[in-house]
Amino acid sequence: MTSIVIMSTIGTNLNWGASYLVNDFYRRFLRPGRDERHYVRASRWASLLVALLAAYLQGLLAEQATPRRLAAVVHNLAARQADREEPVWGPALKAAKDAAGAWTPAG
């Protein structure tokens, strides 16, 4: 039963990826106005492309799983991002204080 579920999930993702590539990108921007046979052939190539891309990306990840937890380890990822400081400016002083010098809700 588990293998049926896994194959269904894989097939769904391959079809979804190919459908997106062909209908939303290829047909719309690259080759509009072609016959349906052309788009069916393009869908087959797109399915192959999505499968190869998935296989390549799977090779970059190491899975660590327990029955209720799944974690992915990405290799060649920096352990820490460099620190950076960004100044944050509040509202203009005339909006932050009223005429008497008391703080307003904006301040």
C-alpha positions as YAML, in Angstrom:
chain: A
units: angstrom
residues:
- id: 1
  name: MET
  ca: [0.00, 0.00, 0.00]
- id: 2
  name: THR
  ca: [2.82, 2.40, 0.85]
- id: 3
  name: SER
  ca: [4.45, 2.03, -2.56]
- id: 4
  name: ILE
  ca: [1.14, 2.91, -4.26]
- id: 5
  name: VAL
  ca: [0.92, 6.12, -2.25]
- id: 6
  name: ILE
  ca: [4.53, 7.03, -2.99]
- id: 7
  name: MET
  ca: [4.12, 6.39, -6.74]
- id: 8
  name: SER
  ca: [0.92, 8.43, -6.78]
- id: 9
  name: THR
  ca: [2.67, 11.34, -5.07]
- id: 10
  name: ILE
  ca: [5.62, 11.19, -7.46]
- id: 11
  name: GLY
  ca: [3.33, 11.00, -10.50]
- id: 12
  name: THR
  ca: [1.25, 13.91, -9.27]
- id: 13
  name: ASN
  ca: [4.30, 16.10, -8.75]
- id: 14
  name: LEU
  ca: [5.76, 15.22, -12.15]
- id: 15
  name: ASN
  ca: [2.46, 16.00, -13.88]
- id: 16
  name: TRP
  ca: [2.00, 19.20, -11.92]
- id: 17
  name: GLY
  ca: [5.51, 20.39, -12.76]
- id: 18
  name: ALA
  ca: [5.18, 19.56, -16.46]
- id: 19
  name: SER
  ca: [1.74, 21.14, -16.64]
- id: 20
  name: TYR
  ca: [3.01, 24.34, -15.07]
- id: 21
  name: LEU
  ca: [6.03, 24.52, -17.37]
- id: 22
  name: VAL
  ca: [4.07, 23.86, -20.56]
- id: 23
  name: ASN
  ca: [0.74, 25.61, -19.96]
- id: 24
  name: ASP
  ca: [1.80, 28.58, -17.87]
- id: 25
  name: PHE
  ca: [5.20, 29.28, -19.38]
- id: 26
  name: TYR
  ca: [5.98, 27.50, -22.66]
- id: 27
  name: ARG
  ca: [2.53, 27.87, -24.29]
- id: 28
  name: ARG
  ca: [2.02, 31.39, -23.04]
- id: 29
  name: PHE
  ca: [5.42, 32.97, -23.66]
- id: 30
  name: LEU
  ca: [7.59, 30.78, -25.91]
- id: 31
  name: ARG
  ca: [5.36, 28.97, -28.43]
- id: 32
  name: PRO
  ca: [1.78, 30.32, -28.47]
- id: 33
  name: GLY
  ca: [-0.67, 29.13, -31.12]
- id: 34
  name: ARG
  ca: [0.72, 25.65, -31.78]
- id: 35
  name: ASP
  ca: [-1.45, 22.55, -32.16]
- id: 36
  name: GLU
  ca: [-2.22, 20.24, -29.21]
- id: 37
  name: ARG
  ca: [0.13, 17.50, -30.45]
- id: 38
  name: HIS
  ca: [3.01, 19.92, -30.10]
- id: 39
  name: TYR
  ca: [2.07, 20.71, -26.49]
- id: 40
  name: VAL
  ca: [1.65, 17.01, -25.64]
- id: 41
  name: ARG
  ca: [5.19, 16.34, -26.90]
- id: 42
  name: ALA
  ca: [6.42, 19.36, -24.95]
- id: 43
  name: SER
  ca: [4.69, 17.99, -21.83]
- id: 44
  name: ARG
  ca: [6.52, 14.70, -22.18]
- id: 45
  name: TRP
  ca: [9.86, 16.49, -22.41]
- id: 46
  name: ALA
  ca: [8.88, 18.71, -19.49]
- id: 47
  name: SER
  ca: [8.04, 15.60, -17.41]
- id: 48
  name: LEU
  ca: [11.49, 14.22, -18.15]
- id: 49
  name: LEU
  ca: [13.07, 17.56, -17.26]
- id: 50
  name: VAL
  ca: [11.19, 17.75, -13.95]
- id: 51
  name: ALA
  ca: [12.17, 14.12, -13.12]
- id: 52
  name: LEU
  ca: [15.85, 14.80, -13.85]
- id: 53
  name: LEU
  ca: [15.79, 18.01, -11.84]
- id: 54
  name: ALA
  ca: [14.17, 16.20, -8.91]
- id: 55
  name: ALA
  ca: [16.78, 13.44, -9.07]
- id: 56
  name: TYR
  ca: [19.58, 16.00, -9.10]
- id: 57
  name: LEU
  ca: [18.13, 17.95, -6.18]
- id: 58
  name: GLN
  ca: [17.56, 14.74, -4.23]
- id: 59
  name: GLY
  ca: [21.28, 14.07, -4.51]
- id: 60
  name: LEU
  ca: [22.00, 17.37, -2.77]
- id: 61
  name: LEU
  ca: [19.89, 16.50, 0.26]
- id: 62
  name: ALA
  ca: [20.47, 13.98, 3.01]
- id: 63
  name: GLU
  ca: [17.33, 12.81, 4.74]
- id: 64
  name: GLN
  ca: [17.13, 12.00, 8.41]
- id: 65
  name: ALA
  ca: [13.79, 10.61, 9.45]
- id: 66
  name: THR
  ca: [11.95, 8.98, 12.31]
- id: 67
  name: PRO
  ca: [8.35, 7.78, 12.15]
- id: 68
  name: ARG
  ca: [6.94, 11.24, 12.88]
- id: 69
  name: ARG
  ca: [9.77, 13.57, 11.97]
- id: 70
  name: LEU
  ca: [11.55, 14.33, 8.73]
- id: 71
  name: ALA
  ca: [14.59, 16.56, 8.43]
- id: 72
  name: ALA
  ca: [16.63, 17.48, 5.38]
- id: 73
  name: VAL
  ca: [20.31, 18.33, 5.54]
- id: 74
  name: VAL
  ca: [21.60, 20.57, 2.76]
- id: 75
  name: HIS
  ca: [25.30, 20.15, 2.05]
- id: 76
  name: ASN
  ca: [27.62, 23.10, 1.32]
- id: 77
  name: LEU
  ca: [25.41, 25.55, 3.19]
- id: 78
  name: ALA
  ca: [27.04, 28.18, 5.38]
- id: 79
  name: ALA
  ca: [26.58, 27.51, 9.08]
- id: 80
  name: ARG
  ca: [25.88, 31.16, 9.76]
- id: 81
  name: GLN
  ca: [25.01, 34.21, 7.74]
- id: 82
  name: ALA
  ca: [27.21, 37.28, 8.14]
- id: 83
  name: ASP
  ca: [25.91, 39.85, 10.61]
- id: 84
  name: ARG
  ca: [24.54, 43.08, 9.23]
- id: 85
  name: GLU
  ca: [23.10, 46.21, 10.75]
- id: 86
  name: GLU
  ca: [20.18, 48.08, 9.28]
- id: 87
  name: PRO
  ca: [19.10, 51.43, 10.68]
- id: 88
  name: VAL
  ca: [15.41, 51.59, 11.41]
- id: 89
  name: TRP
  ca: [13.82, 55.00, 11.30]
- id: 90
  name: GLY
  ca: [10.61, 55.83, 13.09]
- id: 91
  name: PRO
  ca: [8.01, 58.42, 12.17]
- id: 92
  name: ALA
  ca: [8.97, 62.05, 11.63]
- id: 93
  name: LEU
  ca: [9.37, 63.99, 14.87]
- id: 94
  name: LYS
  ca: [6.39, 66.23, 14.04]
- id: 95
  name: ALA
  ca: [4.22, 63.08, 13.81]
- id: 96
  name: ALA
  ca: [5.78, 61.45, 16.89]
- id: 97
  name: LYS
  ca: [5.20, 64.40, 19.25]
- id: 98
  name: ASP
  ca: [2.28, 66.76, 19.49]
- id: 99
  name: ALA
  ca: [2.48, 70.56, 19.92]
- id: 100
  name: ALA
  ca: [2.98, 70.22, 23.70]
- id: 101
  name: GLY
  ca: [5.89, 67.79, 23.21]
- id: 102
  name: ALA
  ca: [3.99, 64.69, 24.40]
- id: 103
  name: TRP
  ca: [4.32, 61.43, 22.49]
- id: 104
  name: THR
  ca: [1.51, 60.63, 20.07]
- id: 105
  name: PRO
  ca: [0.32, 57.09, 19.22]
- id: 106
  name: ALA
  ca: [2.63, 57.26, 16.16]
- id: 107
  name: GLY
  ca: [5.64, 57.82, 18.42]
...
